[in-house]
């Protein structure tokens, strides 16, 4: 079974547990903290993925870093994963937990790529348009790519809307390129 599928199953069970205990929001915050620590510490990720290191040593490291800082149910959950030899996918499970949390809460992440930074007013307008279109709360991030010349590209999940000048020029190029007769 792929790492993603396994991480997804563990994340789903943690979501269910947090909802059952009525502490989904605090568990989400703790998982974000866990992700931040692992993202900034590649050595810790390597230790957790190391098949040679003993499971109890991995559990002790996690306890030393997180025991008093995160919800005890998460610590217990981490211990179960470590005991089952799944310490290597703790980071992927935490990321998947956040993705599934967003899904449960009806939150979509979108990125707008523009030639110049968009104003807060433009971002709010675009966020509202996207939210009404997909019927979800939208967290919108702006990236700048001067090669777009003008306009923007919006990415939501696996969908992309290209309203950039560079995109329109490429379409024209393909259109005219396919109609040129030698």
CSV table of C-alpha atoms in Angstrom, one decimal:
chain,number,residue,atom,x,y,z
A,1,UNK,CA,0.0,0.0,0.0
A,2,UNK,CA,1.3,3.5,-0.9
A,3,UNK,CA,2.6,5.8,1.8
A,4,UNK,CA,-0.1,8.3,0.9
A,5,UNK,CA,-2.9,5.7,1.4
A,6,UNK,CA,-1.5,4.6,4.8
A,7,UNK,CA,-1.0,8.2,5.9
A,8,UNK,CA,-4.5,9.1,4.8
A,9,UNK,CA,-6.0,6.2,6.8
A,10,UNK,CA,-4.2,7.2,9.9
A,11,UNK,CA,-5.1,10.9,9.4
A,12,UNK,CA,-8.8,9.9,9.0
A,13,UNK,CA,-8.8,7.9,12.2
A,14,UNK,CA,-7.2,10.8,14.0
A,15,UNK,CA,-9.9,13.2,12.6
A,16,UNK,CA,-12.6,10.8,13.8
A,17,UNK,CA,-11.0,10.5,17.2
A,18,UNK,CA,-10.7,14.3,17.6
A,19,UNK,CA,-14.3,14.9,16.5
A,20,UNK,CA,-15.5,12.2,18.9
A,21,UNK,CA,-13.5,13.9,21.7
A,22,UNK,CA,-14.7,17.3,20.7
A,23,UNK,CA,-11.3,18.8,20.3
A,24,UNK,CA,-10.8,18.9,16.5
A,25,UNK,CA,-9.6,22.6,16.6
A,26,UNK,CA,-6.9,22.0,19.2
A,27,UNK,CA,-5.7,18.8,17.5
A,28,UNK,CA,-5.5,20.8,14.2
A,29,UNK,CA,-3.4,23.5,15.9
A,30,UNK,CA,-1.1,20.8,17.4
A,31,UNK,CA,-0.7,19.1,14.1
A,32,UNK,CA,0.3,22.4,12.5
A,33,UNK,CA,2.9,22.9,15.2
A,34,UNK,CA,4.1,19.3,14.6
A,35,UNK,CA,4.4,20.0,10.9
A,36,UNK,CA,6.3,23.2,11.5
A,37,UNK,CA,8.8,21.5,13.7
A,38,UNK,CA,9.4,18.6,11.2
A,39,UNK,CA,9.5,21.0,8.2
A,40,UNK,CA,12.2,23.0,9.9
A,41,UNK,CA,14.2,19.9,11.1
A,42,UNK,CA,15.2,17.5,8.3
A,43,UNK,CA,17.3,15.6,10.7
A,44,UNK,CA,14.2,14.7,12.8
A,45,UNK,CA,12.5,13.6,9.6
A,46,UNK,CA,15.5,11.4,8.8
A,47,UNK,CA,15.5,9.9,12.3
A,48,UNK,CA,11.8,9.0,12.1
A,49,UNK,CA,12.3,7.4,8.7
A,50,UNK,CA,15.4,5.5,9.7
A,51,UNK,CA,14.5,1.7,9.8
A,52,UNK,CA,17.6,0.9,11.9
A,53,UNK,CA,16.7,3.1,14.8
A,54,UNK,CA,14.7,1.3,17.5
A,55,UNK,CA,11.1,2.2,18.0
A,56,UNK,CA,11.4,3.1,21.6
A,57,UNK,CA,14.2,5.6,20.8
A,58,UNK,CA,11.9,7.3,18.3
A,59,UNK,CA,9.1,7.4,20.8
A,60,UNK,CA,11.4,8.9,23.4
A,61,UNK,CA,12.5,11.6,20.9
A,62,UNK,CA,8.9,12.5,20.1
A,63,UNK,CA,8.1,12.6,23.9
A,64,UNK,CA,11.0,14.9,24.6
A,65,UNK,CA,9.9,17.3,21.8
A,66,UNK,CA,6.2,17.2,22.1
A,67,UNK,CA,4.9,15.5,25.3
A,68,UNK,CA,4.0,18.6,27.2
A,69,UNK,CA,3.3,20.8,24.2
A,70,UNK,CA,0.6,18.9,22.3
A,71,UNK,CA,-2.7,17.1,23.1
A,72,UNK,CA,-2.1,13.8,25.0
A,73,UNK,CA,-4.3,12.0,22.5
A,74,UNK,CA,-1.9,13.0,19.7
A,75,UNK,CA,1.1,11.8,21.7
A,76,UNK,CA,-0.7,8.5,22.2
A,77,UNK,CA,-1.5,8.3,18.5
A,78,UNK,CA,2.1,8.9,17.6
A,79,UNK,CA,3.1,6.1,20.0
A,80,UNK,CA,0.7,3.7,18.2
A,81,UNK,CA,2.2,4.7,14.8
A,82,UNK,CA,5.7,4.2,16.1
A,83,UNK,CA,4.9,0.9,17.6
A,84,UNK,CA,3.4,-0.3,14.3
A,85,UNK,CA,6.6,0.7,12.5
A,86,UNK,CA,4.9,3.8,10.9
A,87,UNK,CA,7.1,6.5,12.4
A,88,UNK,CA,8.4,7.3,8.9
A,89,UNK,CA,5.0,8.5,7.8
A,90,UNK,CA,4.2,10.7,10.8
A,91,UNK,CA,5.0,13.9,8.7
A,92,UNK,CA,2.8,12.7,5.8
A,93,UNK,CA,0.1,11.7,8.2
A,94,UNK,CA,0.1,15.2,9.8
A,95,UNK,CA,0.0,16.9,6.4
A,96,UNK,CA,-2.9,14.6,5.4
A,97,UNK,CA,-4.7,15.4,8.6
A,98,UNK,CA,-4.6,19.1,7.7
A,99,UNK,CA,-5.9,18.4,4.2
A,100,UNK,CA,-8.7,16.2,5.6
A,101,UNK,CA,-9.5,18.8,8.2
A,102,UNK,CA,-9.9,21.4,5.5
A,103,UNK,CA,-12.2,19.0,3.6
A,104,UNK,CA,-14.3,18.4,6.7
A,105,UNK,CA,-14.6,22.2,7.3
A,106,UNK,CA,-15.2,23.1,3.7
A,107,UNK,CA,-12.0,25.0,3.2
A,108,UNK,CA,-10.3,25.2,-0.2
A,109,UNK,CA,-6.8,26.4,-0.8
A,110,UNK,CA,-6.2,28.5,-4.0
A,111,UNK,CA,-3.2,30.2,-5.4
A,112,UNK,CA,-3.4,33.2,-7.7
A,113,UNK,CA,-0.2,33.8,-9.7
A,114,UNK,CA,0.0,37.3,-11.2
A,115,UNK,CA,2.6,39.5,-12.9
A,116,UNK,CA,2.6,41.9,-9.9
A,117,UNK,CA,1.4,41.5,-6.3
A,118,UNK,CA,-2.4,42.0,-6.1
A,119,UNK,CA,-3.9,44.6,-3.7
A,120,UNK,CA,-5.7,43.3,-0.6
A,121,UNK,CA,-9.0,44.6,-2.2
A,122,UNK,CA,-8.3,42.6,-5.4
A,123,UNK,CA,-7.4,39.5,-3.4
A,124,UNK,CA,-10.7,39.8,-1.4
A,125,UNK,CA,-12.7,40.2,-4.5
A,126,UNK,CA,-11.1,37.2,-6.2
A,127,UNK,CA,-11.5,35.2,-3.0
A,128,UNK,CA,-15.2,36.0,-2.8
A,129,UNK,CA,-15.7,35.1,-6.5
A,130,UNK,CA,-13.9,31.8,-6.1
A,131,UNK,CA,-15.8,31.0,-2.9
A,132,UNK,CA,-19.2,31.6,-4.5
A,133,UNK,CA,-18.2,29.5,-7.5
A,134,UNK,CA,-17.0,26.5,-5.5
A,135,UNK,CA,-19.3,26.9,-2.5
A,136,UNK,CA,-16.4,26.7,0.0
A,137,UNK,CA,-14.4,29.0,2.2
A,138,UNK,CA,-11.2,29.9,0.3
A,139,UNK,CA,-7.7,30.6,1.6
A,140,UNK,CA,-6.1,32.5,-1.2
A,141,UNK,CA,-2.3,32.9,-1.6
A,142,UNK,CA,-0.7,35.3,-4.1
A,143,UNK,CA,2.5,34.4,-6.0
A,144,UNK,CA,4.2,36.8,-8.3
A,145,UNK,CA,5.6,35.7,-11.7
A,146,UNK,CA,6.6,38.7,-13.9
A,147,UNK,CA,6.8,36.4,-17.0
A,148,UNK,CA,3.0,36.3,-17.1
A,149,UNK,CA,3.2,39.9,-18.5
A,150,UNK,CA,-0.3,40.7,-17.1
A,151,UNK,CA,-3.4,39.0,-15.9
A,152,UNK,CA,-3.4,36.0,-13.6
A,153,UNK,CA,-3.5,32.2,-13.2
A,154,UNK,CA,-5.7,30.7,-10.5
A,155,UNK,CA,-5.0,27.2,-9.2
A,156,UNK,CA,-7.6,25.4,-7.0
A,157,UNK,CA,-6.7,21.8,-6.3
A,158,UNK,CA,-6.2,20.2,-9.7
A,159,UNK,CA,-8.0,22.9,-11.6
A,160,UNK,CA,-6.3,25.9,-13.3
A,161,UNK,CA,-7.8,29.0,-14.8
A,162,UNK,CA,-5.3,30.9,-17.0
A,163,UNK,CA,-6.3,34.5,-17.6
A,164,UNK,CA,-2.8,35.7,-18.2
A,165,UNK,CA,-1.5,37.5,-21.2
A,166,UNK,CA,1.3,35.0,-21.6
A,167,UNK,CA,-1.3,32.2,-21.6
A,168,UNK,CA,-3.4,34.0,-24.2
A,169,UNK,CA,-0.3,34.5,-26.4
A,170,UNK,CA,0.6,30.8,-26.1
A,171,UNK,CA,-3.0,29.9,-27.2
A,172,UNK,CA,-2.6,32.2,-30.2
A,173,UNK,CA,0.7,30.7,-31.1
A,174,UNK,CA,-0.7,27.2,-31.0
A,175,UNK,CA,-3.7,28.3,-33.0
A,176,UNK,CA,-1.7,30.0,-35.7
A,177,UNK,CA,1.0,27.3,-35.6
A,178,UNK,CA,-1.5,24.6,-36.4
A,179,UNK,CA,-3.0,26.6,-39.3
A,180,UNK,CA,0.3,27.4,-41.1
A,181,UNK,CA,0.5,25.4,-44.3
A,182,UNK,CA,4.0,24.6,-45.7
